[in-house]
């Protein structure tokens, strides 16, 4: 009997324990309220903009998506890369403009066979070359038939302070002195055939081209046009690359900081100029 009594007491104690433990897991009114009011943040929260509120929703680093983080990193790469290239371009354009102005100033300088007499033969250079006037055949022939070799010009007319000149390269200043008494515009034109937009040239290139010009001045005419076309093409290419880099940088900025801005999607439809979607609306969509 004592044994049965002990077993019944043990069963009763075990049942009481189970009831107590089950009660501890039952949800109370407070816990239900907590669960129903809890919000779960997502990586891409939807921003809602009403007429009474224009405050943008800013995300922390943990809430940004991988695509947004990558886009922000790419923006800095393209932006600073384009800035470096733009700096080089900005330094080159003033030099090119200065060279163009110097060429125009040579129009009426020095002796020339290019007079109003229609009997003087002219080279017939293309207007694309950008020279203020055509060149007389006699002016160019006098220069290309100079008896001095390129090596002799470099040695006889050294240019102080020019590192490449000391290494045997031909400079424009040396070439101008070697052809003293010739037409300045023709001298500039012949040297421009040696190199594009620079005043220093490899002596081997200058020697080879002068030899071809002695054979026929048509070679000079073709080289001058080619030299100028390469110069213009390099400018257009550089500007195109800079524009492409700016577009890429803008695209990554749009994806990384304000992907919900309507102006970014509607720019072809004039969204950039619409008062409701213009760039001045970006702060409302900044994340």
PDB file of C-alpha atoms in Angstrom:
ATOM      1  CA  UNK A   1       0.000   0.000   0.000  1.00  0.00           C
ATOM      2  CA  UNK A   2       2.858   2.367   0.842  1.00  0.00           C
ATOM      3  CA  UNK A   3       4.411   1.620  -2.531  1.00  0.00           C
ATOM      4  CA  UNK A   4       1.213   2.422  -4.396  1.00  0.00           C
ATOM      5  CA  UNK A   5       0.833   5.616  -2.424  1.00  0.00           C
ATOM      6  CA  UNK A   6       4.390   6.702  -3.337  1.00  0.00           C
ATOM      7  CA  UNK A   7       3.733   5.963  -7.063  1.00  0.00           C
ATOM      8  CA  UNK A   8       0.561   8.040  -7.030  1.00  0.00           C
ATOM      9  CA  UNK A   9       2.408  10.923  -5.376  1.00  0.00           C
ATOM     10  CA  UNK A  10       5.179  10.767  -7.994  1.00  0.00           C
ATOM     11  CA  UNK A  11       2.649  10.765 -10.846  1.00  0.00           C
ATOM     12  CA  UNK A  12       0.808  13.703  -9.326  1.00  0.00           C
ATOM     13  CA  UNK A  13       4.084  15.662  -8.954  1.00  0.00           C
ATOM     14  CA  UNK A  14       5.071  14.918 -12.554  1.00  0.00           C
ATOM     15  CA  UNK A  15       1.648  16.011 -13.839  1.00  0.00           C
ATOM     16  CA  UNK A  16       1.847  19.241 -11.863  1.00  0.00           C
ATOM     17  CA  UNK A  17       5.292  19.956 -13.323  1.00  0.00           C
ATOM     18  CA  UNK A  18       4.073  19.450 -16.894  1.00  0.00           C
ATOM     19  CA  UNK A  19       1.105  21.737 -16.344  1.00  0.00           C
ATOM     20  CA  UNK A  20       3.395  24.435 -14.921  1.00  0.00           C
ATOM     21  CA  UNK A  21       5.854  24.206 -17.824  1.00  0.00           C
ATOM     22  CA  UNK A  22       3.049  24.334 -20.409  1.00  0.00           C
ATOM     23  CA  UNK A  23       1.638  27.441 -18.819  1.00  0.00           C
ATOM     24  CA  UNK A  24       4.987  29.207 -19.133  1.00  0.00           C
ATOM     25  CA  UNK A  25       4.874  28.816 -22.985  1.00  0.00           C
ATOM     26  CA  UNK A  26       1.338  30.059 -23.400  1.00  0.00           C
ATOM     27  CA  UNK A  27       1.220  33.526 -25.078  1.00  0.00           C
ATOM     28  CA  UNK A  28      -0.067  36.313 -22.874  1.00  0.00           C
ATOM     29  CA  UNK A  29      -1.886  39.449 -23.985  1.00  0.00           C
ATOM     30  CA  UNK A  30       1.326  41.492 -23.780  1.00  0.00           C
ATOM     31  CA  UNK A  31       3.296  39.024 -25.871  1.00  0.00           C
ATOM     32  CA  UNK A  32       0.616  38.989 -28.558  1.00  0.00           C
ATOM     33  CA  UNK A  33       0.752  42.736 -28.682  1.00  0.00           C
ATOM     34  CA  UNK A  34       4.537  42.674 -29.073  1.00  0.00           C
ATOM     35  CA  UNK A  35       4.419  40.205 -31.940  1.00  0.00           C
ATOM     36  CA  UNK A  36       1.672  42.017 -33.794  1.00  0.00           C
ATOM     37  CA  UNK A  37       3.413  45.382 -33.585  1.00  0.00           C
ATOM     38  CA  UNK A  38       6.921  44.230 -34.444  1.00  0.00           C
ATOM     39  CA  UNK A  39       8.212  45.369 -37.845  1.00  0.00           C
ATOM     40  CA  UNK A  40      10.784  43.570 -39.884  1.00  0.00           C
ATOM     41  CA  UNK A  41      13.231  45.713 -41.879  1.00  0.00           C
ATOM     42  CA  UNK A  42      14.031  44.658 -45.430  1.00  0.00           C
ATOM     43  CA  UNK A  43      17.058  45.486 -47.595  1.00  0.00           C
ATOM     44  CA  UNK A  44      14.835  47.409 -50.053  1.00  0.00           C
ATOM     45  CA  UNK A  45      12.322  49.443 -48.042  1.00  0.00           C
ATOM     46  CA  UNK A  46       9.671  51.148 -50.124  1.00  0.00           C
ATOM     47  CA  UNK A  47       9.719  54.891 -49.658  1.00  0.00           C
ATOM     48  CA  UNK A  48       6.352  56.550 -49.506  1.00  0.00           C
ATOM     49  CA  UNK A  49       6.033  60.193 -50.292  1.00  0.00           C
ATOM     50  CA  UNK A  50       2.827  62.045 -49.493  1.00  0.00           C
ATOM     51  CA  UNK A  51       1.780  65.613 -49.874  1.00  0.00           C
ATOM     52  CA  UNK A  52       2.301  66.185 -46.146  1.00  0.00           C
ATOM     53  CA  UNK A  53       5.756  64.636 -45.882  1.00  0.00           C
ATOM     54  CA  UNK A  54       8.853  65.009 -48.105  1.00  0.00           C
ATOM     55  CA  UNK A  55      11.374  63.373 -45.804  1.00  0.00           C
ATOM     56  CA  UNK A  56      13.528  60.754 -47.567  1.00  0.00           C
ATOM     57  CA  UNK A  57      14.297  57.376 -46.032  1.00  0.00           C
ATOM     58  CA  UNK A  58      17.997  56.931 -45.375  1.00  0.00           C
ATOM     59  CA  UNK A  59      19.458  53.443 -45.142  1.00  0.00           C
ATOM     60  CA  UNK A  60      22.328  52.287 -42.990  1.00  0.00           C
ATOM     61  CA  UNK A  61      25.220  50.245 -44.352  1.00  0.00           C
ATOM     62  CA  UNK A  62      23.637  47.010 -43.159  1.00  0.00           C
ATOM     63  CA  UNK A  63      20.380  47.760 -44.982  1.00  0.00           C
ATOM     64  CA  UNK A  64      21.961  48.468 -48.377  1.00  0.00           C
ATOM     65  CA  UNK A  65      21.781  45.724 -50.982  1.00  0.00           C
ATOM     66  CA  UNK A  66      24.863  44.258 -52.621  1.00  0.00           C
ATOM     67  CA  UNK A  67      23.923  45.958 -55.893  1.00  0.00           C
ATOM     68  CA  UNK A  68      23.739  49.372 -54.248  1.00  0.00           C
ATOM     69  CA  UNK A  69      27.077  48.951 -52.472  1.00  0.00           C
ATOM     70  CA  UNK A  70      28.709  47.819 -55.721  1.00  0.00           C
ATOM     71  CA  UNK A  71      27.181  50.729 -57.637  1.00  0.00           C
ATOM     72  CA  UNK A  72      28.541  53.224 -55.098  1.00  0.00           C
ATOM     73  CA  UNK A  73      32.021  51.741 -55.342  1.00  0.00           C
ATOM     74  CA  UNK A  74      31.904  51.832 -59.145  1.00  0.00           C
ATOM     75  CA  UNK A  75      30.775  55.449 -59.061  1.00  0.00           C
ATOM     76  CA  UNK A  76      33.947  56.567 -57.292  1.00  0.00           C
ATOM     77  CA  UNK A  77      36.110  54.543 -59.688  1.00  0.00           C
ATOM     78  CA  UNK A  78      34.519  56.074 -62.792  1.00  0.00           C
ATOM     79  CA  UNK A  79      34.190  59.559 -61.323  1.00  0.00           C
ATOM     80  CA  UNK A  80      37.813  59.947 -60.230  1.00  0.00           C
ATOM     81  CA  UNK A  81      39.071  58.121 -63.323  1.00  0.00           C
ATOM     82  CA  UNK A  82      37.180  60.524 -65.554  1.00  0.00           C
ATOM     83  CA  UNK A  83      38.412  63.470 -63.497  1.00  0.00           C
ATOM     84  CA  UNK A  84      42.024  62.435 -64.099  1.00  0.00           C
ATOM     85  CA  UNK A  85      41.493  62.084 -67.839  1.00  0.00           C
ATOM     86  CA  UNK A  86      39.594  65.375 -67.926  1.00  0.00           C
ATOM     87  CA  UNK A  87      42.538  67.068 -66.218  1.00  0.00           C
ATOM     88  CA  UNK A  88      44.872  65.830 -68.945  1.00  0.00           C
ATOM     89  CA  UNK A  89      42.443  66.982 -71.620  1.00  0.00           C
ATOM     90  CA  UNK A  90      42.042  70.402 -70.038  1.00  0.00           C
ATOM     91  CA  UNK A  91      45.809  70.868 -70.053  1.00  0.00           C
ATOM     92  CA  UNK A  92      46.062  69.775 -73.704  1.00  0.00           C
ATOM     93  CA  UNK A  93      43.310  71.982 -75.138  1.00  0.00           C
ATOM     94  CA  UNK A  94      44.996  75.323 -74.282  1.00  0.00           C
ATOM     95  CA  UNK A  95      48.189  74.142 -75.985  1.00  0.00           C
ATOM     96  CA  UNK A  96      46.294  73.106 -79.099  1.00  0.00           C
ATOM     97  CA  UNK A  97      44.458  76.417 -79.166  1.00  0.00           C
ATOM     98  CA  UNK A  98      47.744  78.285 -78.766  1.00  0.00           C
ATOM     99  CA  UNK A  99      49.292  76.329 -81.650  1.00  0.00           C
ATOM    100  CA  UNK A 100      46.299  77.151 -83.855  1.00  0.00           C
ATOM    101  CA  UNK A 101      46.586  80.845 -83.051  1.00  0.00           C
ATOM    102  CA  UNK A 102      50.324  80.813 -83.739  1.00  0.00           C
ATOM    103  CA  UNK A 103      49.725  79.225 -87.145  1.00  0.00           C
ATOM    104  CA  UNK A 104      47.178  81.901 -88.039  1.00  0.00           C
ATOM    105  CA  UNK A 105      49.653  84.610 -87.077  1.00  0.00           C
ATOM    106  CA  UNK A 106      52.121  83.229 -89.622  1.00  0.00           C
ATOM    107  CA  UNK A 107      49.799  84.015 -92.533  1.00  0.00           C
ATOM    108  CA  UNK A 108      51.573  87.174 -93.685  1.00  0.00           C
ATOM    109  CA  UNK A 109      54.995  86.670 -92.110  1.00  0.00           C
ATOM    110  CA  UNK A 110      58.281  86.232 -93.941  1.00  0.00           C
ATOM    111  CA  UNK A 111      59.141  85.934 -97.610  1.00  0.00           C
ATOM    112  CA  UNK A 112      56.866  83.866 -99.815  1.00  0.00           C
ATOM    113  CA  UNK A 113      56.305  82.960-103.434  1.00  0.00           C
ATOM    114  CA  UNK A 114      52.552  82.963-102.843  1.00  0.00           C
ATOM    115  CA  UNK A 115      51.583  86.282-104.429  1.00  0.00           C
ATOM    116  CA  UNK A 116      48.530  87.416-106.293  1.00  0.00           C
ATOM    117  CA  UNK A 117      50.084  86.226-109.552  1.00  0.00           C
ATOM    118  CA  UNK A 118      48.088  83.220-110.734  1.00  0.00           C
ATOM    119  CA  UNK A 119      51.211  81.853-112.400  1.00  0.00           C
ATOM    120  CA  UNK A 120      52.616  80.688-109.040  1.00  0.00           C
ATOM    121  CA  UNK A 121      51.920  77.032-108.430  1.00  0.00           C
ATOM    122  CA  UNK A 122      50.225  76.226-105.130  1.00  0.00           C
ATOM    123  CA  UNK A 123      50.185  72.998-103.113  1.00  0.00           C
ATOM    124  CA  UNK A 124      46.391  72.970-102.754  1.00  0.00           C
ATOM    125  CA  UNK A 125      46.172  71.910 -99.100  1.00  0.00           C
ATOM    126  CA  UNK A 126      42.775  70.956 -97.676  1.00  0.00           C
ATOM    127  CA  UNK A 127      40.809  73.492 -95.581  1.00  0.00           C
ATOM    128  CA  UNK A 128      40.588  70.734 -92.937  1.00  0.00           C
ATOM    129  CA  UNK A 129      44.253  71.364 -92.170  1.00  0.00           C
ATOM    130  CA  UNK A 130      43.278  74.662 -90.557  1.00  0.00           C
ATOM    131  CA  UNK A 131      45.936  76.836 -92.212  1.00  0.00           C
ATOM    132  CA  UNK A 132      45.035  80.457 -92.955  1.00  0.00           C
ATOM    133  CA  UNK A 133      46.035  80.154 -96.620  1.00  0.00           C
ATOM    134  CA  UNK A 134      47.405  77.786 -99.209  1.00  0.00           C
ATOM    135  CA  UNK A 135      51.151  77.150 -99.546  1.00  0.00           C
ATOM    136  CA  UNK A 136      53.281  77.938-102.552  1.00  0.00           C
ATOM    137  CA  UNK A 137      55.078  74.978-104.105  1.00  0.00           C
ATOM    138  CA  UNK A 138      58.352  76.923-104.230  1.00  0.00           C
ATOM    139  CA  UNK A 139      58.154  77.740-100.503  1.00  0.00           C
ATOM    140  CA  UNK A 140      57.755  74.090 -99.533  1.00  0.00           C
ATOM    141  CA  UNK A 141      60.326  72.841-102.055  1.00  0.00           C
ATOM    142  CA  UNK A 142      62.951  75.218-100.663  1.00  0.00           C
ATOM    143  CA  UNK A 143      62.493  73.763 -97.178  1.00  0.00           C
ATOM    144  CA  UNK A 144      62.436  70.057 -98.048  1.00  0.00           C
ATOM    145  CA  UNK A 145      65.530  70.473-100.236  1.00  0.00           C
ATOM    146  CA  UNK A 146      67.605  71.913 -97.394  1.00  0.00           C
ATOM    147  CA  UNK A 147      71.136  70.540 -97.745  1.00  0.00           C
ATOM    148  CA  UNK A 148      71.525  70.013 -94.010  1.00  0.00           C
ATOM    149  CA  UNK A 149      70.616  66.559 -92.715  1.00  0.00           C
ATOM    150  CA  UNK A 150      68.374  66.198 -89.690  1.00  0.00           C
ATOM    151  CA  UNK A 151      71.330  65.087 -87.544  1.00  0.00           C
ATOM    152  CA  UNK A 152      73.276  68.180 -88.606  1.00  0.00           C
ATOM    153  CA  UNK A 153      70.328  70.423 -87.738  1.00  0.00           C
ATOM    154  CA  UNK A 154      70.116  68.927 -84.250  1.00  0.00           C
ATOM    155  CA  UNK A 155      73.842  69.418 -83.608  1.00  0.00           C
ATOM    156  CA  UNK A 156      74.097  72.865 -85.179  1.00  0.00           C
ATOM    157  CA  UNK A 157      71.045  74.336 -83.476  1.00  0.00           C
ATOM    158  CA  UNK A 158      70.821  72.873 -79.958  1.00  0.00           C
ATOM    159  CA  UNK A 159      67.869  73.831 -77.764  1.00  0.00           C
ATOM    160  CA  UNK A 160      68.847  74.517 -74.187  1.00  0.00           C
ATOM    161  CA  UNK A 161      66.739  72.964 -71.463  1.00  0.00           C
ATOM    162  CA  UNK A 162      65.132  70.396 -73.754  1.00  0.00           C
ATOM    163  CA  UNK A 163      65.916  66.855 -72.609  1.00  0.00           C
ATOM    164  CA  UNK A 164      64.833  65.183 -75.868  1.00  0.00           C
ATOM    165  CA  UNK A 165      66.861  67.637 -77.935  1.00  0.00           C
ATOM    166  CA  UNK A 166      69.968  66.552 -76.026  1.00  0.00           C
ATOM    167  CA  UNK A 167      69.079  62.955 -76.931  1.00  0.00           C
ATOM    168  CA  UNK A 168      69.150  63.761 -80.653  1.00  0.00           C
ATOM    169  CA  UNK A 169      65.480  64.555 -81.263  1.00  0.00           C
ATOM    170  CA  UNK A 170      64.591  67.309 -83.732  1.00  0.00           C
ATOM    171  CA  UNK A 171      62.692  70.264 -82.275  1.00  0.00           C
ATOM    172  CA  UNK A 172      60.624  72.846 -84.090  1.00  0.00           C
ATOM    173  CA  UNK A 173      62.912  75.632 -82.887  1.00  0.00           C
ATOM    174  CA  UNK A 174      65.952  73.894 -84.354  1.00  0.00           C
ATOM    175  CA  UNK A 175      64.152  73.217 -87.635  1.00  0.00           C
ATOM    176  CA  UNK A 176      63.054  76.840 -87.868  1.00  0.00           C
ATOM    177  CA  UNK A 177      66.612  78.074 -87.374  1.00  0.00           C
ATOM    178  CA  UNK A 178      67.942  75.580 -89.922  1.00  0.00           C
ATOM    179  CA  UNK A 179      65.517  77.006 -92.511  1.00  0.00           C
ATOM    180  CA  UNK A 180      66.047  80.658 -91.733  1.00  0.00           C
ATOM    181  CA  UNK A 181      64.965  82.839 -94.643  1.00  0.00           C
ATOM    182  CA  UNK A 182      62.195  80.462 -95.712  1.00  0.00           C
ATOM    183  CA  UNK A 183      58.480  81.098 -95.355  1.00  0.00           C
ATOM    184  CA  UNK A 184      57.489  80.586 -91.661  1.00  0.00           C
ATOM    185  CA  UNK A 185      54.063  79.110 -92.486  1.00  0.00           C
ATOM    186  CA  UNK A 186      55.620  76.555 -94.831  1.00  0.00           C
ATOM    187  CA  UNK A 187      58.203  75.637 -92.164  1.00  0.00           C
ATOM    188  CA  UNK A 188      55.408  75.008 -89.672  1.00  0.00           C
ATOM    189  CA  UNK A 189      53.477  72.921 -92.199  1.00  0.00           C
ATOM    190  CA  UNK A 190      56.443  70.692 -93.030  1.00  0.00           C
ATOM    191  CA  UNK A 191      57.222  70.117 -89.354  1.00  0.00           C
ATOM    192  CA  UNK A 192      53.564  69.319 -88.637  1.00  0.00           C
ATOM    193  CA  UNK A 193      53.906  66.430 -91.073  1.00  0.00           C
ATOM    194  CA  UNK A 194      56.592  64.898 -88.877  1.00  0.00           C
ATOM    195  CA  UNK A 195      54.459  64.708 -85.729  1.00  0.00           C
ATOM    196  CA  UNK A 196      50.932  65.479 -84.511  1.00  0.00           C
ATOM    197  CA  UNK A 197      50.463  68.395 -82.094  1.00  0.00           C
ATOM    198  CA  UNK A 198      54.019  68.356 -80.776  1.00  0.00           C
ATOM    199  CA  UNK A 199      57.217  70.332 -81.263  1.00  0.00           C
ATOM    200  CA  UNK A 200      59.589  67.351 -80.914  1.00  0.00           C
ATOM    201  CA  UNK A 201      60.022  64.530 -83.404  1.00  0.00           C
ATOM    202  CA  UNK A 202      62.096  61.402 -83.864  1.00  0.00           C
ATOM    203  CA  UNK A 203      64.965  62.249 -86.267  1.00  0.00           C
ATOM    204  CA  UNK A 204      64.529  58.986 -88.177  1.00  0.00           C
ATOM    205  CA  UNK A 205      60.898  59.824 -88.958  1.00  0.00           C
ATOM    206  CA  UNK A 206      61.822  63.338 -90.095  1.00  0.00           C
ATOM    207  CA  UNK A 207      64.606  62.009 -92.344  1.00  0.00           C
ATOM    208  CA  UNK A 208      62.363  59.384 -93.961  1.00  0.00           C
ATOM    209  CA  UNK A 209      59.540  61.835 -94.636  1.00  0.00           C
ATOM    210  CA  UNK A 210      61.814  64.539 -96.040  1.00  0.00           C
ATOM    211  CA  UNK A 211      63.144  61.956 -98.497  1.00  0.00           C
ATOM    212  CA  UNK A 212      59.632  61.155 -99.708  1.00  0.00           C
ATOM    213  CA  UNK A 213      58.801  64.867-100.083  1.00  0.00           C
ATOM    214  CA  UNK A 214      61.830  65.392-102.303  1.00  0.00           C
ATOM    215  CA  UNK A 215      60.465  62.700-104.567  1.00  0.00           C
ATOM    216  CA  UNK A 216      57.007  64.295-104.759  1.00  0.00           C
ATOM    217  CA  UNK A 217      55.296  67.144-102.938  1.00  0.00           C
ATOM    218  CA  UNK A 218      52.066  65.186-103.213  1.00  0.00           C
ATOM    219  CA  UNK A 219      53.465  63.053-100.400  1.00  0.00           C
ATOM    220  CA  UNK A 220      53.797  66.207 -98.321  1.00  0.00           C
ATOM    221  CA  UNK A 221      50.222  67.208 -99.124  1.00  0.00           C
ATOM    222  CA  UNK A 222      48.877  63.807 -98.095  1.00  0.00           C
ATOM    223  CA  UNK A 223      50.930  63.660 -94.882  1.00  0.00           C
ATOM    224  CA  UNK A 224      49.793  67.125 -93.834  1.00  0.00           C
ATOM    225  CA  UNK A 225      46.146  66.181 -94.229  1.00  0.00           C
ATOM    226  CA  UNK A 226      46.690  62.874 -92.423  1.00  0.00           C
ATOM    227  CA  UNK A 227      48.482  64.607 -89.549  1.00  0.00           C
ATOM    228  CA  UNK A 228      45.616  67.045 -89.026  1.00  0.00           C
ATOM    229  CA  UNK A 229      42.948  64.353 -89.299  1.00  0.00           C
ATOM    230  CA  UNK A 230      44.724  62.327 -86.618  1.00  0.00           C
ATOM    231  CA  UNK A 231      44.858  65.399 -84.400  1.00  0.00           C
ATOM    232  CA  UNK A 232      41.143  66.141 -84.809  1.00  0.00           C
ATOM    233  CA  UNK A 233      40.230  62.481 -84.380  1.00  0.00           C
ATOM    234  CA  UNK A 234      42.177  62.300 -81.125  1.00  0.00           C
ATOM    235  CA  UNK A 235      40.217  65.275 -79.778  1.00  0.00           C
ATOM    236  CA  UNK A 236      36.870  63.758 -80.730  1.00  0.00           C
ATOM    237  CA  UNK A 237      37.879  60.386 -79.267  1.00  0.00           C
ATOM    238  CA  UNK A 238      39.019  61.949 -76.014  1.00  0.00           C
ATOM    239  CA  UNK A 239      35.811  63.944 -75.654  1.00  0.00           C
ATOM    240  CA  UNK A 240      33.773  60.835 -76.438  1.00  0.00           C
ATOM    241  CA  UNK A 241      35.581  58.781 -73.814  1.00  0.00           C
ATOM    242  CA  UNK A 242      35.141  61.512 -71.234  1.00  0.00           C
ATOM    243  CA  UNK A 243      31.437  61.681 -72.040  1.00  0.00           C
ATOM    244  CA  UNK A 244      31.120  57.909 -71.730  1.00  0.00           C
ATOM    245  CA  UNK A 245      32.893  57.971 -68.365  1.00  0.00           C
ATOM    246  CA  UNK A 246      30.571  60.717 -67.118  1.00  0.00           C
ATOM    247  CA  UNK A 247      27.504  58.723 -68.209  1.00  0.00           C
ATOM    248  CA  UNK A 248      28.783  55.612 -66.452  1.00  0.00           C
ATOM    249  CA  UNK A 249      29.518  57.572 -63.275  1.00  0.00           C
ATOM    250  CA  UNK A 250      26.020  59.072 -63.334  1.00  0.00           C
ATOM    251  CA  UNK A 251      24.435  55.638 -63.874  1.00  0.00           C
ATOM    252  CA  UNK A 252      26.227  54.168 -60.877  1.00  0.00           C
ATOM    253  CA  UNK A 253      25.320  57.178 -58.724  1.00  0.00           C
ATOM    254  CA  UNK A 254      21.686  56.753 -59.736  1.00  0.00           C
ATOM    255  CA  UNK A 255      21.700  53.041 -58.874  1.00  0.00           C
ATOM    256  CA  UNK A 256      23.602  53.519 -55.620  1.00  0.00           C
ATOM    257  CA  UNK A 257      21.954  56.555 -54.033  1.00  0.00           C
ATOM    258  CA  UNK A 258      18.593  57.395 -55.606  1.00  0.00           C
ATOM    259  CA  UNK A 259      17.308  54.403 -57.642  1.00  0.00           C
ATOM    260  CA  UNK A 260      13.650  55.422 -57.141  1.00  0.00           C
ATOM    261  CA  UNK A 261      14.113  58.904 -58.623  1.00  0.00           C
ATOM    262  CA  UNK A 262      11.674  59.109 -61.596  1.00  0.00           C
ATOM    263  CA  UNK A 263      13.894  61.490 -63.522  1.00  0.00           C
ATOM    264  CA  UNK A 264      16.522  58.789 -63.937  1.00  0.00           C
ATOM    265  CA  UNK A 265      14.057  56.537 -65.730  1.00  0.00           C
ATOM    266  CA  UNK A 266      12.335  59.274 -67.726  1.00  0.00           C
ATOM    267  CA  UNK A 267      15.301  61.362 -68.854  1.00  0.00           C
ATOM    268  CA  UNK A 268      14.729  60.484 -72.504  1.00  0.00           C
ATOM    269  CA  UNK A 269      11.145  61.721 -72.149  1.00  0.00           C
ATOM    270  CA  UNK A 270      12.292  65.041 -70.704  1.00  0.00           C
ATOM    271  CA  UNK A 271      12.203  63.943 -67.074  1.00  0.00           C
ATOM    272  CA  UNK A 272      15.301  65.992 -66.295  1.00  0.00           C
ATOM    273  CA  UNK A 273      13.435  69.194 -67.104  1.00  0.00           C
ATOM    274  CA  UNK A 274      10.069  68.316 -65.580  1.00  0.00           C
ATOM    275  CA  UNK A 275       9.448  70.303 -62.361  1.00  0.00           C
ATOM    276  CA  UNK A 276       8.120  67.147 -60.691  1.00  0.00           C
ATOM    277  CA  UNK A 277      11.038  64.870 -61.643  1.00  0.00           C
ATOM    278  CA  UNK A 278      13.988  67.195 -62.260  1.00  0.00           C
ATOM    279  CA  UNK A 279      17.385  66.817 -60.528  1.00  0.00           C
ATOM    280  CA  UNK A 280      16.240  69.150 -57.752  1.00  0.00           C
ATOM    281  CA  UNK A 281      13.875  66.367 -56.653  1.00  0.00           C
ATOM    282  CA  UNK A 282      16.725  63.898 -55.974  1.00  0.00           C
ATOM    283  CA  UNK A 283      16.990  64.691 -52.218  1.00  0.00           C
ATOM    284  CA  UNK A 284      13.470  63.304 -51.752  1.00  0.00           C
ATOM    285  CA  UNK A 285      14.594  59.924 -53.113  1.00  0.00           C
ATOM    286  CA  UNK A 286      18.041  59.759 -51.519  1.00  0.00           C
ATOM    287  CA  UNK A 287      18.750  56.563 -49.602  1.00  0.00           C
TER     288      UNK A 287
END
